[in-house]
Amino acid sequence: MKFSNLLVQWYLQNKRDLPWRNDSDPYTIWLSEIMLQQTRVAQGLPYYLRFTEAFPTVFDLANASEQEVLKLWQGLGYYSRARNLHKTAQQIAFDYSGEFPKNYKDLLQLKGVGEYTAAAIASFSYNEDVPVVDGNVYRVLSRYFGVETDIASAGAKKEFTQIAAVVLPKGKANLFNQAIMEFGALQCVPKNPVCHHCIFNDSCVALQRKQVALLPVKLKKVKVTQRYFNYLVLSDDNEHTMIQQRTAKGIWHNLNEFPLVETNINSTISDIIELIENQTFVRNKILSISLCNSEPIVHKLSHQQLFIRFWNVKIAGILENGIDWESAKKMPFPIVIFNFISNQ
C-alpha cells in the first residue's frame, strides 16, 4: 500500500536516534513505553537513561524498593506508572524467571500492561503483526483517511485499531508502527503541521477538505477539580521537620509530603491556626506560623489544579519522629515539594 510504503521510507530518513531503538530487548522497550505514556520524549529520555543505569535488568528493578523507584521517577508525573512498573518487574522476575512473554496475547497477562503496551512490545521486540494505536496514530489516521469519529467515544479505539491493522504491512510491524508514531510526533503534529512539506500533501483527506485543524475529533472535556493544599513545614529545636507518606489512594500515592491541611479556598493565618489546633499529628506547642509563599504555587495535573502554600510552623521542644533536611531530600516527593525542600 502506498500509504504504508511512504511512511516507512519517511521514517528511515527522519527517525530520531533513540536508545531503545538500538535493540529489540523487551525490557528496555517496555521501560521506554511506560515512561513515554503521556510524556514527551525530551522529558522522558533522561529518566530512561537513569533507570537503565540504575536497573540494567528486570531483576535489578524488581529487587529495588518502591521508594527507590519513586525517587528515581520523581518529577516525571503520573506516579502510578512507577508503582505499576515496579510490580510488573517483580512479576516478570519472580513469576516468569525474568523472561517477557513472547506474543501479544500473553503480554496482556502482565500487570499494568494494556493493549497499547502489549502491542508495542510484541511488534518492536518480536515483529508480531499487531497495530499500535496511541494519540499520534489516532491523529495520523484520522487526518489521512478523514475519519471524523470522536476519539473519546466508546467505539473509537476499536475502529482505529481496525484501520491500523488494514494498513499494517505484514512482516514489517516493527518498522511501520515506529514509523506512524514518529510521523505523528514529528510531522503530523497537533497544532500547525507543515502540510505543504508533507509526504501525503496530495492524498491526505483532511488537507483536501481543509479539516486538518479539526481532526482528530475529541468532544469529551476533562473536568478539572480545584484543590487548596496547605503544607505545614514544622521546625523544632533541633531544626528537624516532619515528613509523612501519602497512603490514601489518589494523587501521589506512597510519595512523601509535609503534614497537609486541605481547605476549600485559600486560607488566612488565623484559618490555619484554627485548623492546626484541631489536628493530632503533633502535640508540641506552636510558637509561630508564617507563610512561605504569599501567592499559591499553581500545580496542574491532568484532572486537578492544585493551589499550594507552604507554612513555616515553629514548635517548642523536639518533634517525635522528626527528620533532618538532608535525610528528607533523599526521599521521594512530588516535584513541587521537592523543589521547595531543595531551596531550604
JSON list of N, CA and C in Angstrom, two decimals, residues 46-76:
[
{"chain": "A", "resi": 46, "resn": "PRO", "atom": "N", "xyz": [15.90, 11.51, 29.73]},
{"chain": "A", "resi": 46, "resn": "PRO", "atom": "CA", "xyz": [16.85, 11.47, 30.86]},
{"chain": "A", "resi": 46, "resn": "PRO", "atom": "C", "xyz": [16.45, 10.45, 31.92]},
{"chain": "A", "resi": 47, "resn": "TYR", "atom": "N", "xyz": [15.15, 10.30, 32.14]},
{"chain": "A", "resi": 47, "resn": "TYR", "atom": "CA", "xyz": [14.67, 9.31, 33.12]},
{"chain": "A", "resi": 47, "resn": "TYR", "atom": "C", "xyz": [14.96, 7.90, 32.64]},
{"chain": "A", "resi": 48, "resn": "TYR", "atom": "N", "xyz": [14.76, 7.66, 31.35]},
{"chain": "A", "resi": 48, "resn": "TYR", "atom": "CA", "xyz": [15.05, 6.34, 30.79]},
{"chain": "A", "resi": 48, "resn": "TYR", "atom": "C", "xyz": [16.53, 5.99, 31.00]},
{"chain": "A", "resi": 49, "resn": "LEU", "atom": "N", "xyz": [17.39, 6.94, 30.73]},
{"chain": "A", "resi": 49, "resn": "LEU", "atom": "CA", "xyz": [18.83, 6.70, 30.88]},
{"chain": "A", "resi": 49, "resn": "LEU", "atom": "C", "xyz": [19.21, 6.44, 32.34]},
{"chain": "A", "resi": 50, "resn": "ARG", "atom": "N", "xyz": [18.58, 7.18, 33.26]},
{"chain": "A", "resi": 50, "resn": "ARG", "atom": "CA", "xyz": [18.87, 6.97, 34.68]},
{"chain": "A", "resi": 50, "resn": "ARG", "atom": "C", "xyz": [18.35, 5.60, 35.15]},
{"chain": "A", "resi": 51, "resn": "PHE", "atom": "N", "xyz": [17.18, 5.23, 34.67]},
{"chain": "A", "resi": 51, "resn": "PHE", "atom": "CA", "xyz": [16.60, 3.95, 35.07]},
{"chain": "A", "resi": 51, "resn": "PHE", "atom": "C", "xyz": [17.44, 2.78, 34.55]},
{"chain": "A", "resi": 52, "resn": "THR", "atom": "N", "xyz": [17.85, 2.84, 33.28]},
{"chain": "A", "resi": 52, "resn": "THR", "atom": "CA", "xyz": [18.62, 1.73, 32.73]},
{"chain": "A", "resi": 52, "resn": "THR", "atom": "C", "xyz": [20.01, 1.65, 33.35]},
{"chain": "A", "resi": 53, "resn": "GLU", "atom": "N", "xyz": [20.52, 2.78, 33.84]},
{"chain": "A", "resi": 53, "resn": "GLU", "atom": "CA", "xyz": [21.81, 2.75, 34.54]},
{"chain": "A", "resi": 53, "resn": "GLU", "atom": "C", "xyz": [21.64, 2.16, 35.94]},
{"chain": "A", "resi": 54, "resn": "ALA", "atom": "N", "xyz": [20.57, 2.57, 36.62]},
{"chain": "A", "resi": 54, "resn": "ALA", "atom": "CA", "xyz": [20.34, 2.08, 37.98]},
{"chain": "A", "resi": 54, "resn": "ALA", "atom": "C", "xyz": [19.81, 0.65, 37.98]},
{"chain": "A", "resi": 55, "resn": "PHE", "atom": "N", "xyz": [19.00, 0.32, 36.98]},
{"chain": "A", "resi": 55, "resn": "PHE", "atom": "CA", "xyz": [18.38, -1.00, 36.91]},
{"chain": "A", "resi": 55, "resn": "PHE", "atom": "C", "xyz": [18.61, -1.60, 35.51]},
{"chain": "A", "resi": 56, "resn": "PRO", "atom": "N", "xyz": [19.81, -2.10, 35.24]},
{"chain": "A", "resi": 56, "resn": "PRO", "atom": "CA", "xyz": [20.11, -2.59, 33.88]},
{"chain": "A", "resi": 56, "resn": "PRO", "atom": "C", "xyz": [19.32, -3.83, 33.47]},
{"chain": "A", "resi": 57, "resn": "THR", "atom": "N", "xyz": [18.77, -4.56, 34.44]},
{"chain": "A", "resi": 57, "resn": "THR", "atom": "CA", "xyz": [17.96, -5.73, 34.10]},
{"chain": "A", "resi": 57, "resn": "THR", "atom": "C", "xyz": [16.65, -5.66, 34.87]},
{"chain": "A", "resi": 58, "resn": "VAL", "atom": "N", "xyz": [15.70, -6.47, 34.44]},
{"chain": "A", "resi": 58, "resn": "VAL", "atom": "CA", "xyz": [14.41, -6.50, 35.12]},
{"chain": "A", "resi": 58, "resn": "VAL", "atom": "C", "xyz": [14.56, -7.02, 36.55]},
{"chain": "A", "resi": 59, "resn": "PHE", "atom": "N", "xyz": [15.59, -7.84, 36.82]},
{"chain": "A", "resi": 59, "resn": "PHE", "atom": "CA", "xyz": [15.84, -8.32, 38.18]},
{"chain": "A", "resi": 59, "resn": "PHE", "atom": "C", "xyz": [16.28, -7.17, 39.08]},
{"chain": "A", "resi": 60, "resn": "ASP", "atom": "N", "xyz": [17.11, -6.27, 38.55]},
{"chain": "A", "resi": 60, "resn": "ASP", "atom": "CA", "xyz": [17.56, -5.11, 39.35]},
{"chain": "A", "resi": 60, "resn": "ASP", "atom": "C", "xyz": [16.37, -4.24, 39.73]},
{"chain": "A", "resi": 61, "resn": "LEU", "atom": "N", "xyz": [15.47, -4.02, 38.79]},
{"chain": "A", "resi": 61, "resn": "LEU", "atom": "CA", "xyz": [14.28, -3.21, 39.06]},
{"chain": "A", "resi": 61, "resn": "LEU", "atom": "C", "xyz": [13.37, -3.92, 40.06]},
{"chain": "A", "resi": 62, "resn": "ALA", "atom": "N", "xyz": [13.21, -5.21, 39.90]},
{"chain": "A", "resi": 62, "resn": "ALA", "atom": "CA", "xyz": [12.33, -5.97, 40.80]},
{"chain": "A", "resi": 62, "resn": "ALA", "atom": "C", "xyz": [12.85, -5.98, 42.23]},
{"chain": "A", "resi": 63, "resn": "ASN", "atom": "N", "xyz": [14.16, -6.02, 42.40]},
{"chain": "A", "resi": 63, "resn": "ASN", "atom": "CA", "xyz": [14.76, -6.11, 43.73]},
{"chain": "A", "resi": 63, "resn": "ASN", "atom": "C", "xyz": [14.91, -4.76, 44.42]},
{"chain": "A", "resi": 64, "resn": "ALA", "atom": "N", "xyz": [14.63, -3.67, 43.70]},
{"chain": "A", "resi": 64, "resn": "ALA", "atom": "CA", "xyz": [14.69, -2.34, 44.31]},
{"chain": "A", "resi": 64, "resn": "ALA", "atom": "C", "xyz": [13.46, -2.15, 45.20]},
{"chain": "A", "resi": 65, "resn": "SER", "atom": "N", "xyz": [13.54, -1.21, 46.13]},
{"chain": "A", "resi": 65, "resn": "SER", "atom": "CA", "xyz": [12.37, -0.87, 46.94]},
{"chain": "A", "resi": 65, "resn": "SER", "atom": "C", "xyz": [11.49, 0.09, 46.15]},
{"chain": "A", "resi": 66, "resn": "GLU", "atom": "N", "xyz": [10.21, 0.12, 46.51]},
{"chain": "A", "resi": 66, "resn": "GLU", "atom": "CA", "xyz": [9.31, 1.05, 45.83]},
{"chain": "A", "resi": 66, "resn": "GLU", "atom": "C", "xyz": [9.75, 2.49, 46.03]},
{"chain": "A", "resi": 67, "resn": "GLN", "atom": "N", "xyz": [10.27, 2.81, 47.20]},
{"chain": "A", "resi": 67, "resn": "GLN", "atom": "CA", "xyz": [10.73, 4.18, 47.47]},
{"chain": "A", "resi": 67, "resn": "GLN", "atom": "C", "xyz": [11.91, 4.55, 46.56]},
{"chain": "A", "resi": 68, "resn": "GLU", "atom": "N", "xyz": [12.80, 3.59, 46.29]},
{"chain": "A", "resi": 68, "resn": "GLU", "atom": "CA", "xyz": [13.91, 3.84, 45.37]},
{"chain": "A", "resi": 68, "resn": "GLU", "atom": "C", "xyz": [13.39, 4.14, 43.96]},
{"chain": "A", "resi": 69, "resn": "VAL", "atom": "N", "xyz": [12.40, 3.36, 43.54]},
{"chain": "A", "resi": 69, "resn": "VAL", "atom": "CA", "xyz": [11.82, 3.55, 42.21]},
{"chain": "A", "resi": 69, "resn": "VAL", "atom": "C", "xyz": [11.12, 4.90, 42.12]},
{"chain": "A", "resi": 70, "resn": "LEU", "atom": "N", "xyz": [10.34, 5.23, 43.14]},
{"chain": "A", "resi": 70, "resn": "LEU", "atom": "CA", "xyz": [9.63, 6.51, 43.14]},
{"chain": "A", "resi": 70, "resn": "LEU", "atom": "C", "xyz": [10.60, 7.69, 43.17]},
{"chain": "A", "resi": 71, "resn": "LYS", "atom": "N", "xyz": [11.71, 7.54, 43.90]},
{"chain": "A", "resi": 71, "resn": "LYS", "atom": "CA", "xyz": [12.70, 8.63, 43.96]},
{"chain": "A", "resi": 71, "resn": "LYS", "atom": "C", "xyz": [13.31, 8.87, 42.59]},
{"chain": "A", "resi": 72, "resn": "LEU", "atom": "N", "xyz": [13.62, 7.81, 41.88]},
{"chain": "A", "resi": 72, "resn": "LEU", "atom": "CA", "xyz": [14.21, 7.95, 40.54]},
{"chain": "A", "resi": 72, "resn": "LEU", "atom": "C", "xyz": [13.20, 8.50, 39.54]},
{"chain": "A", "resi": 73, "resn": "TRP", "atom": "N", "xyz": [11.93, 8.22, 39.79]},
{"chain": "A", "resi": 73, "resn": "TRP", "atom": "CA", "xyz": [10.84, 8.68, 38.91]},
{"chain": "A", "resi": 73, "resn": "TRP", "atom": "C", "xyz": [10.45, 10.12, 39.21]},
{"chain": "A", "resi": 74, "resn": "GLN", "atom": "N", "xyz": [10.89, 10.64, 40.33]},
{"chain": "A", "resi": 74, "resn": "GLN", "atom": "CA", "xyz": [10.46, 11.94, 40.83]},
{"chain": "A", "resi": 74, "resn": "GLN", "atom": "C", "xyz": [10.54, 13.03, 39.77]},
{"chain": "A", "resi": 75, "resn": "GLY", "atom": "N", "xyz": [9.41, 13.69, 39.52]},
{"chain": "A", "resi": 75, "resn": "GLY", "atom": "CA", "xyz": [9.35, 14.77, 38.54]},
{"chain": "A", "resi": 75, "resn": "GLY", "atom": "C", "xyz": [8.76, 14.36, 37.22]},
{"chain": "A", "resi": 76, "resn": "LEU", "atom": "N", "xyz": [8.61, 13.05, 36.97]},
{"chain": "A", "resi": 76, "resn": "LEU", "atom": "CA", "xyz": [8.08, 12.59, 35.70]},
{"chain": "A", "resi": 76, "resn": "LEU", "atom": "C", "xyz": [6.56, 12.56, 35.69]}
]
